[in-house]
Amino acid sequence: MNTTSPTNNKILYWSITVALAGFLFGFDTIVINGAEQQIQELWKGFGMSHGLVVSMALWGTVIGALFGSIPTDRFGRKNTLIWIGILYTISALGSALVSDPYSFSFFRFMGGLGVGASTIAAPAYVSEIAPAHRRGSLVAMYQFNIVFGILIAYASNFALSGLGENAWRWMMGVEAIPAIIYTVMVLGVPNSPRWLVVRKNDVERAREILLQLNTEAEAESILTSIQEKGNTVTKNQGLFDPKYRYAFLLAFLFAFFNQVSGINAFLYFSKRIFEVAGLGSEAAFLGGIGIGIVNLIFTMLGLYLIDRVGRKLLMYIGSVGYIFSLTMVAMAFFYDWQGIAVPAFLFLFIASHAIGQGAVIWVFISEIFPNHLRATGQSLGSSTHWVAAALITLFMPQVLEAAQAGGYVGYIFLAFAGMMVLQLLFVIFMMPETKGTSLEEV
C-alpha cells in the first residue's frame, strides 16, 4: 500500500490527533520546572511542603493511571480522551488564578488526573488502529509529543520568566490554549474498532471504521482475528490470571526502571541541578531548552528506528548510554569538574533516555496485553511509572539540598547508574521483541 494513500493519511491524522494528549502531558508535567522556585518563595509562609506542592500533579497522575482503565474500557478510548482535554484546560486556568498553595495543588492534581489517564487511553487507542508494521512509530508519536511538549514548556518558561512576580501565573495558564485545541480535534476521531468489538460487541460499526483504514479483505481478516481471540478468553481471565503473569512482570519492571533512571527527577529539577553544577540562573533556563532540543532529536531518531531495528536494540543502546552518562555525571561532581562537563553528560543521559526507554515504553506496554486487558495492563505499567515518579519528585528537593550541603550529589547519580545496570540485565534476559507482530499474535 502506498504510504501516501488516503488510508495511510487517515491513520496518521487520527494517530497524531490522539498523540497530542502527549503534548499536554509533557507541557503540564514540566511547566512547573520554571515556576517552582518563585512559588516556593511566594508561599513559604503557608507551612505546606514545597515538595508536596510540586509533586501534587504527579499524585493526581498516579490516581489517573490507577483508575484510568475504568473509563477507558467502560466509555471508550475516545470519550476518555475528550475528558482528558477538559481536565487539562480546567487545571491550567485554575493553577494560574489561585492565591494559595492548597488551591494550586488541587488544580495541579486535576491536571495530573489527565496525564495519568492519557498514558492509558492514548497508547491503547493508537495501538488498536495501527497496522503491525507501523505500530511502533505511530504509538511512539505519543512519546514524541510528550518530548515536544517538554521543549515548548521549557521555551515558554524562558520567554515568560521576565514578567515579574506573576510570571509563574502566565507559565501555568498558557497551557489552556493547546488544551482547548486538542479537545476540539479529538472530537473528530472515531472509536477504536477493537474496543467496539470486545467491549460493545458492535461488529458492524467496527467494520465501518476498519474499512476506512484497510482493504475489505484486510478488514475482514482483522475482525475475524479479534473475534477468534476473544472467543478463547473466559470472563475470569483477569490481569492476575497465571496466564498473564509474565506480561504483568514485564510491564511492572519496564515502568519501574523508567523512573529509577532518575529521568523525572532531572526533568523537574534540572534548573536546580545545573545551578548546583555552577551555572547561573539564566544559563540554567537555557540548559532546560537544550535538554528539550536533545530530547526531541533523539526521540525522532527512536521513532524512525523502532519499527526498523526493533524495541530491544533501542533498549540496549539506551541502557548502555544511561550507565555511562550517569556514571560520568557522578564523577564530575565527585572531582568537581568545571565548565560544561555536567551539562554535556546530562545531555547524553537525555539522549540515551529518548532513544531507549522514552521511545519504547508506551509502545511496548500497549503491545504485550490481550485486547480485553490492554487498558488494565496499560494502567499497571502507567501507575507503576507514576508512583515511582511521584515518590522521587516528593523527596528530590530535600535530597538535593542535603547532598549539596554534604558534597554528596555525585552519589545520587551513581545510585541511578546502578539501577540502570539492573535494567540492562532485564533487557538481556527477560524482554521479548514485539516488532512487526499483530496485537492478537503478541
Short mmCIF file of C-alpha atoms in Angstrom, two decimals:
data_model
loop_
_atom_site.label_atom_id
_atom_site.label_comp_id
_atom_site.label_asym_id
_atom_site.label_seq_id
_atom_site.Cartn_x
_atom_site.Cartn_y
_atom_site.Cartn_z
CA MET A 1 0.00 0.00 0.00
CA ASN A 2 1.34 3.41 -0.93
CA THR A 3 2.45 5.26 2.20
CA THR A 4 0.82 8.47 0.90
CA SER A 5 -2.59 6.88 0.26
CA PRO A 6 -5.73 8.44 1.80
CA THR A 7 -5.99 5.39 4.07
CA ASN A 8 -2.50 5.94 5.48
CA ASN A 9 -3.13 9.66 5.77
CA LYS A 10 -6.25 8.93 7.84
CA ILE A 11 -4.35 6.58 10.17
CA LEU A 12 -1.62 9.19 10.54
CA TYR A 13 -4.08 12.03 11.22
CA TRP A 14 -6.02 10.10 13.85
CA SER A 15 -2.79 8.92 15.49
CA ILE A 16 -1.33 12.44 15.60
CA THR A 17 -4.58 13.88 16.99
CA VAL A 18 -4.72 11.34 19.82
CA ALA A 19 -0.97 11.64 20.42
CA LEU A 20 -1.44 15.37 21.11
CA ALA A 21 -2.57 14.23 24.56
CA GLY A 22 1.15 13.52 24.98
CA PHE A 23 1.99 17.16 24.14
CA LEU A 24 -0.22 18.29 27.01
CA PHE A 25 1.29 15.58 29.23
CA GLY A 26 4.81 16.88 28.53
CA PHE A 27 3.88 20.54 28.87
CA ASP A 28 1.86 20.03 32.05
CA THR A 29 4.48 17.99 33.88
CA ILE A 30 7.44 20.25 33.03
CA VAL A 31 5.89 23.74 33.20
CA ILE A 32 6.33 23.63 37.00
CA ASN A 33 10.12 23.48 36.46
CA GLY A 34 10.35 27.20 35.70
CA ALA A 35 7.74 28.27 38.26
CA GLU A 36 8.56 26.17 41.31
CA GLN A 37 11.22 28.42 42.88
CA GLN A 38 9.05 31.54 42.51
CA ILE A 39 6.11 29.63 44.01
CA GLN A 40 8.27 28.41 46.89
CA GLU A 41 9.26 32.00 47.72
CA LEU A 42 5.68 33.28 47.37
CA TRP A 43 4.04 30.71 49.66
CA LYS A 44 6.82 29.81 52.06
CA GLY A 45 4.77 31.10 54.99
CA PHE A 46 1.89 28.67 54.47
CA GLY A 47 3.75 25.75 56.01
CA MET A 48 2.87 23.35 53.18
CA SER A 49 5.81 21.20 51.99
CA HIS A 50 7.20 22.58 48.74
CA GLY A 51 7.99 19.06 47.58
CA LEU A 52 4.32 18.15 48.10
CA VAL A 53 3.12 21.20 46.12
CA VAL A 54 5.47 20.40 43.22
CA SER A 55 4.62 16.69 43.24
CA MET A 56 0.84 17.13 43.58
CA ALA A 57 0.31 16.79 39.83
CA LEU A 58 2.20 13.52 39.99
CA TRP A 59 -0.07 12.21 42.73
CA GLY A 60 -3.01 13.09 40.50
CA THR A 61 -1.22 11.24 37.73
CA VAL A 62 -0.92 8.19 39.99
CA ILE A 63 -4.69 8.19 40.61
CA GLY A 64 -5.38 8.78 36.92
CA ALA A 65 -3.09 5.90 35.99
CA LEU A 66 -4.51 3.55 38.64
CA PHE A 67 -8.15 4.10 37.69
CA GLY A 68 -7.93 5.41 34.12
CA SER A 69 -8.56 1.94 32.70
CA ILE A 70 -12.13 2.05 34.07
CA PRO A 71 -13.45 4.89 31.83
CA THR A 72 -11.12 3.76 29.02
CA ASP A 73 -12.85 0.37 28.97
CA ARG A 74 -16.36 1.39 30.00
CA PHE A 75 -16.85 4.58 28.00
CA GLY A 76 -14.22 4.04 25.33
CA ARG A 77 -10.81 5.40 24.43
CA LYS A 78 -12.26 8.39 22.54
CA ASN A 79 -14.62 9.65 25.27
CA THR A 80 -11.87 9.29 27.87
CA LEU A 81 -9.51 11.34 25.70
CA ILE A 82 -12.12 14.12 25.41
CA TRP A 83 -12.44 14.35 29.20
CA ILE A 84 -8.67 14.38 29.50
CA GLY A 85 -8.60 17.55 27.39
CA ILE A 86 -11.23 19.14 29.63
CA LEU A 87 -9.21 18.28 32.75
CA TYR A 88 -6.09 19.87 31.26
CA THR A 89 -7.99 23.06 30.42
CA ILE A 90 -9.51 23.45 33.90
CA SER A 91 -6.16 22.66 35.54
CA ALA A 92 -4.25 25.26 33.52
CA LEU A 93 -6.70 28.08 34.15
CA GLY A 94 -7.22 27.20 37.82
CA SER A 95 -3.49 26.91 38.58
CA ALA A 96 -2.87 30.34 37.07
CA LEU A 97 -5.60 32.15 39.00
CA VAL A 98 -5.29 30.82 42.58
CA SER A 99 -3.81 32.69 45.54
CA ASP A 100 -2.75 29.90 47.92
CA PRO A 101 -0.80 26.62 47.68
CA TYR A 102 -3.81 24.48 48.62
CA SER A 103 -5.94 25.60 45.68
CA PHE A 104 -2.89 25.47 43.42
CA SER A 105 -2.25 21.88 44.49
CA PHE A 106 -5.89 20.97 43.82
CA PHE A 107 -5.81 22.24 40.24
CA ARG A 108 -2.41 20.67 39.62
CA PHE A 109 -3.88 17.41 40.91
CA MET A 110 -6.67 17.71 38.31
CA GLY A 111 -4.12 18.10 35.53
CA GLY A 112 -2.32 15.07 36.90
CA LEU A 113 -5.51 13.02 36.55
CA GLY A 114 -5.49 13.92 32.86
CA VAL A 115 -1.83 12.96 32.47
CA GLY A 116 -2.32 9.59 34.16
CA ALA A 117 -5.41 8.69 32.16
CA SER A 118 -3.77 9.79 28.91
CA THR A 119 -0.93 7.29 29.39
CA ILE A 120 -3.59 4.56 29.21
CA ALA A 121 -6.13 5.79 26.67
CA ALA A 122 -3.83 7.34 24.04
CA PRO A 123 -1.34 4.46 23.52
CA ALA A 124 -4.18 1.93 23.70
CA TYR A 125 -6.16 3.78 21.02
CA VAL A 126 -3.26 4.20 18.60
CA SER A 127 -2.03 0.61 19.03
CA GLU A 128 -5.56 -0.61 18.21
CA ILE A 129 -5.90 1.28 14.91
CA ALA A 130 -2.29 0.96 13.69
CA PRO A 131 -1.11 -1.77 11.28
CA ALA A 132 1.51 -4.10 12.80
CA HIS A 133 4.37 -2.87 10.59
CA ARG A 134 3.80 0.78 11.63
CA ARG A 135 2.52 0.33 15.18
CA GLY A 136 5.82 1.17 16.87
CA SER A 137 6.34 4.51 15.13
CA LEU A 138 2.66 5.52 15.39
CA VAL A 139 2.36 4.74 19.12
CA ALA A 140 5.77 6.35 19.70
CA MET A 141 4.32 9.62 18.37
CA TYR A 142 2.70 9.88 21.80
CA GLN A 143 6.21 9.97 23.30
CA PHE A 144 7.35 12.39 20.58
CA ASN A 145 4.55 14.74 21.58
CA ILE A 146 5.48 14.38 25.26
CA VAL A 147 9.00 15.47 24.38
CA PHE A 148 7.76 18.26 22.10
CA GLY A 149 5.53 19.47 24.94
CA ILE A 150 8.52 19.41 27.29
CA LEU A 151 10.57 21.51 24.85
CA ILE A 152 7.76 24.05 24.38
CA ALA A 153 7.27 24.23 28.17
CA TYR A 154 10.97 24.99 28.68
CA ALA A 155 10.89 27.62 25.91
CA SER A 156 7.62 29.10 27.22
CA ASN A 157 9.02 29.32 30.75
CA PHE A 158 12.12 31.10 29.47
CA ALA A 159 10.06 33.51 27.35
CA LEU A 160 7.73 34.35 30.24
CA SER A 161 10.35 34.42 33.01
CA GLY A 162 10.86 38.18 32.70
CA LEU A 163 7.28 39.11 33.52
CA GLY A 164 8.00 39.79 37.18
CA GLU A 165 6.37 38.35 40.27
CA ASN A 166 3.39 36.99 38.32
CA ALA A 167 5.47 35.25 35.66
CA TRP A 168 4.55 31.88 37.15
CA ARG A 169 0.84 32.56 36.53
CA TRP A 170 1.45 33.04 32.82
CA MET A 171 3.68 29.95 32.75
CA MET A 172 0.89 27.82 34.23
CA GLY A 173 -2.07 29.36 32.38
CA VAL A 174 -0.79 29.35 28.80
CA GLU A 175 -1.39 25.57 28.64
CA ALA A 176 -5.12 26.20 28.30
CA ILE A 177 -4.63 27.21 24.65
CA PRO A 178 -3.30 23.85 23.35
CA ALA A 179 -5.66 22.01 25.73
CA ILE A 180 -8.72 23.59 24.09
CA ILE A 181 -7.36 22.94 20.58
CA TYR A 182 -6.69 19.27 21.42
CA THR A 183 -10.16 18.76 22.92
CA VAL A 184 -11.84 20.09 19.78
CA MET A 185 -9.65 17.96 17.49
CA VAL A 186 -10.19 14.68 19.35
CA LEU A 187 -13.96 15.07 18.91
CA GLY A 188 -13.39 14.16 15.26
CA VAL A 189 -11.72 10.75 15.71
CA PRO A 190 -13.79 7.52 15.70
CA ASN A 191 -13.95 4.90 18.43
CA SER A 192 -11.38 2.12 18.50
CA PRO A 193 -12.67 -0.81 16.40
CA ARG A 194 -11.14 -3.34 18.79
CA TRP A 195 -12.90 -1.66 21.74
CA LEU A 196 -16.19 -1.73 19.80
CA VAL A 197 -15.88 -5.49 19.22
CA VAL A 198 -14.50 -6.56 22.60
CA ARG A 199 -16.49 -4.23 24.89
CA LYS A 200 -19.63 -3.35 22.89
CA ASN A 201 -19.95 -6.33 20.54
CA ASP A 202 -20.61 -3.76 17.80
CA VAL A 203 -19.06 -5.63 14.90
CA GLU A 204 -20.76 -3.56 12.18
CA ARG A 205 -19.51 -0.22 13.47
CA ALA A 206 -16.03 -1.70 13.93
CA ARG A 207 -16.15 -2.96 10.34
CA GLU A 208 -17.07 0.53 9.07
CA ILE A 209 -14.02 2.03 10.83
CA LEU A 210 -11.66 -0.75 9.72
CA LEU A 211 -12.79 -0.30 6.11
CA GLN A 212 -11.63 3.32 6.30
CA LEU A 213 -8.14 2.06 7.17
CA ASN A 214 -7.83 -1.22 5.23
CA THR A 215 -8.97 -3.08 2.16
CA GLU A 216 -12.15 -5.12 2.55
CA ALA A 217 -10.16 -8.36 2.79
CA GLU A 218 -7.82 -6.90 5.40
CA ALA A 219 -10.70 -5.50 7.45
CA GLU A 220 -12.49 -8.87 7.48
CA SER A 221 -9.27 -10.67 8.43
CA ILE A 222 -8.67 -8.29 11.35
CA LEU A 223 -12.27 -8.64 12.53
CA THR A 224 -12.05 -12.44 12.39
CA SER A 225 -8.78 -12.40 14.35
CA ILE A 226 -10.25 -10.12 17.05
CA GLN A 227 -13.34 -12.28 17.41
CA GLU A 228 -11.42 -15.57 17.45
CA LYS A 229 -9.02 -14.30 20.10
CA GLY A 230 -11.96 -13.00 22.12
CA ASN A 231 -13.63 -16.40 21.99
CA THR A 232 -10.60 -18.00 23.69
CA VAL A 233 -10.90 -15.70 26.71
CA THR A 234 -13.10 -16.55 29.68
CA LYS A 235 -14.64 -13.90 31.93
CA ASN A 236 -12.45 -14.82 34.90
CA GLN A 237 -9.19 -14.31 32.99
CA GLY A 238 -8.10 -11.02 34.53
CA LEU A 239 -4.78 -9.29 34.87
CA PHE A 240 -3.74 -11.55 37.78
CA ASP A 241 -4.54 -14.78 35.96
CA PRO A 242 -1.42 -17.02 35.86
CA LYS A 243 -1.67 -16.93 32.05
CA TYR A 244 -0.69 -13.24 32.07
CA ARG A 245 1.87 -13.34 34.88
CA TYR A 246 4.83 -12.81 32.52
CA ALA A 247 3.17 -9.82 30.82
CA PHE A 248 2.36 -8.40 34.27
CA LEU A 249 6.01 -8.69 35.33
CA LEU A 250 7.28 -7.18 32.07
CA ALA A 251 5.02 -4.13 32.38
CA PHE A 252 5.86 -3.59 36.05
CA LEU A 253 9.64 -3.85 35.62
CA PHE A 254 9.73 -1.81 32.43
CA ALA A 255 7.87 1.07 34.07
CA PHE A 256 9.86 0.78 37.29
CA PHE A 257 13.20 1.01 35.52
CA ASN A 258 11.98 4.02 33.55
CA GLN A 259 11.77 6.08 36.71
CA VAL A 260 14.75 4.78 38.70
CA SER A 261 16.93 6.08 35.88
CA GLY A 262 16.24 9.47 37.51
CA ILE A 263 14.66 10.94 34.37
CA ASN A 264 11.73 12.71 36.03
CA ALA A 265 13.85 13.91 38.94
CA PHE A 266 16.15 15.55 36.43
CA LEU A 267 13.41 16.98 34.20
CA TYR A 268 11.59 18.51 37.18
CA PHE A 269 14.68 19.90 38.88
CA SER A 270 17.14 20.41 36.00
CA LYS A 271 17.38 24.13 36.77
CA ARG A 272 18.46 23.39 40.35
CA ILE A 273 20.89 20.67 39.25
CA PHE A 274 22.51 22.99 36.70
CA GLU A 275 22.81 25.69 39.35
CA VAL A 276 24.43 23.19 41.76
CA ALA A 277 26.87 22.40 38.94
CA GLY A 278 27.85 26.08 38.80
CA LEU A 279 25.65 27.51 36.05
CA GLY A 280 23.89 30.83 36.60
CA SER A 281 20.11 31.14 36.69
CA GLU A 282 19.71 32.28 33.06
CA ALA A 283 22.15 29.64 31.83
CA ALA A 284 20.16 27.04 33.76
CA PHE A 285 16.97 28.15 32.00
CA LEU A 286 18.74 27.87 28.63
CA GLY A 287 20.10 24.49 29.71
CA GLY A 288 16.50 23.37 30.08
CA ILE A 289 15.79 24.39 26.48
CA GLY A 290 18.91 22.46 25.44
CA ILE A 291 17.52 19.39 27.22
CA GLY A 292 14.28 19.76 25.30
CA ILE A 293 16.08 20.00 21.94
CA VAL A 294 18.28 16.95 22.61
CA ASN A 295 15.24 15.03 23.85
CA LEU A 296 13.28 15.89 20.70
CA ILE A 297 16.08 14.98 18.26
CA PHE A 298 16.78 11.58 19.79
CA THR A 299 13.08 10.79 20.24
CA MET A 300 12.67 11.41 16.50
CA LEU A 301 15.59 9.04 15.88
CA GLY A 302 13.98 6.42 18.12
CA LEU A 303 10.66 6.89 16.33
CA TYR A 304 12.42 6.31 12.98
CA LEU A 305 14.23 3.18 14.19
CA ILE A 306 11.65 1.42 16.38
CA ASP A 307 9.90 -0.46 13.55
CA ARG A 308 13.17 -0.97 11.66
CA VAL A 309 15.55 -2.37 14.28
CA GLY A 310 13.03 -3.32 16.95
CA ARG A 311 12.30 -2.38 20.55
CA LYS A 312 15.02 -4.48 22.15
CA LEU A 313 18.02 -2.98 20.32
CA LEU A 314 16.88 0.53 21.25
CA MET A 315 16.73 -0.58 24.89
CA TYR A 316 20.28 -1.97 24.66
CA ILE A 317 21.54 1.36 23.29
CA GLY A 318 19.63 3.36 25.90
CA SER A 319 20.74 1.21 28.83
CA VAL A 320 24.44 1.42 27.97
CA GLY A 321 24.11 5.18 27.41
CA TYR A 322 22.38 5.58 30.78
CA ILE A 323 25.12 3.71 32.63
CA PHE A 324 27.96 5.66 31.01
CA SER A 325 26.40 9.14 31.24
CA LEU A 326 25.15 8.80 34.82
CA THR A 327 28.49 7.44 35.99
CA MET A 328 30.30 10.36 34.34
CA VAL A 329 27.93 12.90 35.92
CA ALA A 330 28.70 11.32 39.29
CA MET A 331 32.44 11.57 38.58
CA ALA A 332 32.04 15.23 37.57
CA PHE A 333 30.51 16.02 40.97
CA PHE A 334 33.00 13.85 42.89
CA TYR A 335 36.03 15.53 41.30
CA ASP A 336 34.49 18.99 40.87
CA TRP A 337 34.91 19.13 37.11
CA GLN A 338 34.18 22.69 35.99
CA GLY A 339 32.69 24.04 32.77
CA ILE A 340 30.43 22.03 30.53
CA ALA A 341 31.18 18.56 31.95
CA VAL A 342 27.93 18.13 33.90
CA PRO A 343 25.64 19.63 31.22
CA ALA A 344 27.35 17.60 28.47
CA PHE A 345 26.96 14.27 30.26
CA LEU A 346 23.40 15.12 31.29
CA PHE A 347 22.58 15.84 27.64
CA LEU A 348 23.98 12.39 26.82
CA PHE A 349 21.75 10.98 29.58
CA ILE A 350 18.71 12.64 27.98
CA ALA A 351 19.69 11.28 24.54
CA SER A 352 20.03 7.77 26.00
CA HIS A 353 16.59 8.02 27.58
CA ALA A 354 14.96 9.42 24.45
CA ILE A 355 16.19 6.70 22.10
CA GLY A 356 15.62 3.87 24.61
CA GLN A 357 13.04 3.99 27.38
CA GLY A 358 11.42 7.15 26.08
CA ALA A 359 10.73 5.77 22.61
CA VAL A 360 9.82 2.23 23.71
CA ILE A 361 7.86 2.33 26.99
CA TRP A 362 4.35 3.25 25.84
CA VAL A 363 4.70 1.15 22.68
CA PHE A 364 5.88 -1.98 24.49
CA ILE A 365 3.34 -1.89 27.32
CA SER A 366 0.47 -1.31 24.86
CA GLU A 367 1.54 -4.42 22.90
CA ILE A 368 2.04 -7.16 25.49
CA PHE A 369 -1.52 -7.50 26.82
CA PRO A 370 -4.53 -9.04 25.02
CA ASN A 371 -7.38 -6.83 23.75
CA HIS A 372 -9.63 -7.33 26.78
CA LEU A 373 -6.79 -6.44 29.19
CA ARG A 374 -4.97 -3.74 27.23
CA ALA A 375 -6.31 -0.79 29.22
CA THR A 376 -5.86 -2.63 32.55
CA GLY A 377 -2.31 -3.67 31.65
CA GLN A 378 -1.55 -0.13 30.49
CA SER A 379 -2.86 1.04 33.86
CA LEU A 380 -0.48 -1.30 35.67
CA GLY A 381 2.55 -0.02 33.79
CA SER A 382 1.47 3.60 33.96
CA SER A 383 0.66 3.57 37.69
CA THR A 384 3.98 1.87 38.49
CA HIS A 385 5.73 4.56 36.46
CA TRP A 386 3.91 7.41 38.19
CA VAL A 387 4.10 6.11 41.77
CA ALA A 388 7.87 5.93 41.38
CA ALA A 389 7.94 9.36 39.74
CA ALA A 390 5.82 10.94 42.49
CA LEU A 391 7.96 9.49 45.28
CA ILE A 392 11.19 10.60 43.63
CA THR A 393 9.83 14.10 42.98
CA LEU A 394 8.44 14.41 46.51
CA PHE A 395 11.82 13.78 48.13
CA MET A 396 14.20 15.13 45.48
CA PRO A 397 14.33 18.77 46.74
CA GLN A 398 15.33 17.65 50.25
CA VAL A 399 17.76 15.04 48.92
CA LEU A 400 19.41 17.57 46.61
CA GLU A 401 19.74 20.18 49.37
CA ALA A 402 21.18 17.65 51.84
CA ALA A 403 23.54 16.18 49.25
CA GLN A 404 24.72 19.62 48.16
CA ALA A 405 25.41 20.63 51.76
CA GLY A 406 27.43 17.46 52.39
CA GLY A 407 29.11 17.29 48.99
CA TYR A 408 27.35 14.03 48.11
CA VAL A 409 25.48 14.98 44.93
CA GLY A 410 27.53 12.50 42.91
CA TYR A 411 26.16 9.57 44.91
CA ILE A 412 22.61 10.36 43.69
CA PHE A 413 23.68 9.85 40.08
CA LEU A 414 25.79 6.81 40.95
CA ALA A 415 22.71 5.18 42.51
CA PHE A 416 20.71 5.85 39.34
CA ALA A 417 23.55 4.32 37.26
CA GLY A 418 23.45 1.19 39.41
CA MET A 419 19.74 0.77 38.73
CA MET A 420 20.42 1.01 35.01
CA VAL A 421 22.83 -1.91 35.25
CA LEU A 422 19.85 -3.92 36.51
CA GLN A 423 17.76 -2.61 33.61
CA LEU A 424 20.39 -3.85 31.13
CA LEU A 425 20.16 -7.34 32.67
CA PHE A 426 16.36 -7.16 32.36
CA VAL A 427 16.65 -6.33 28.65
CA ILE A 428 19.17 -9.13 28.05
CA PHE A 429 17.36 -11.92 29.87
CA MET A 430 13.64 -11.03 30.02
CA MET A 431 12.46 -8.58 27.38
CA PRO A 432 10.92 -10.13 24.23
CA GLU A 433 10.87 -8.50 20.79
CA THR A 434 7.42 -7.45 19.53
CA LYS A 435 8.38 -5.73 16.26
CA GLY A 436 6.10 -6.45 13.29
CA THR A 437 3.74 -8.80 15.17
CA SER A 438 -0.03 -8.24 15.24
CA LEU A 439 -1.60 -7.48 18.63
CA GLU A 440 -3.53 -10.76 18.55
CA GLU A 441 -0.35 -12.74 17.81
CA VAL A 442 1.54 -11.00 20.60
#
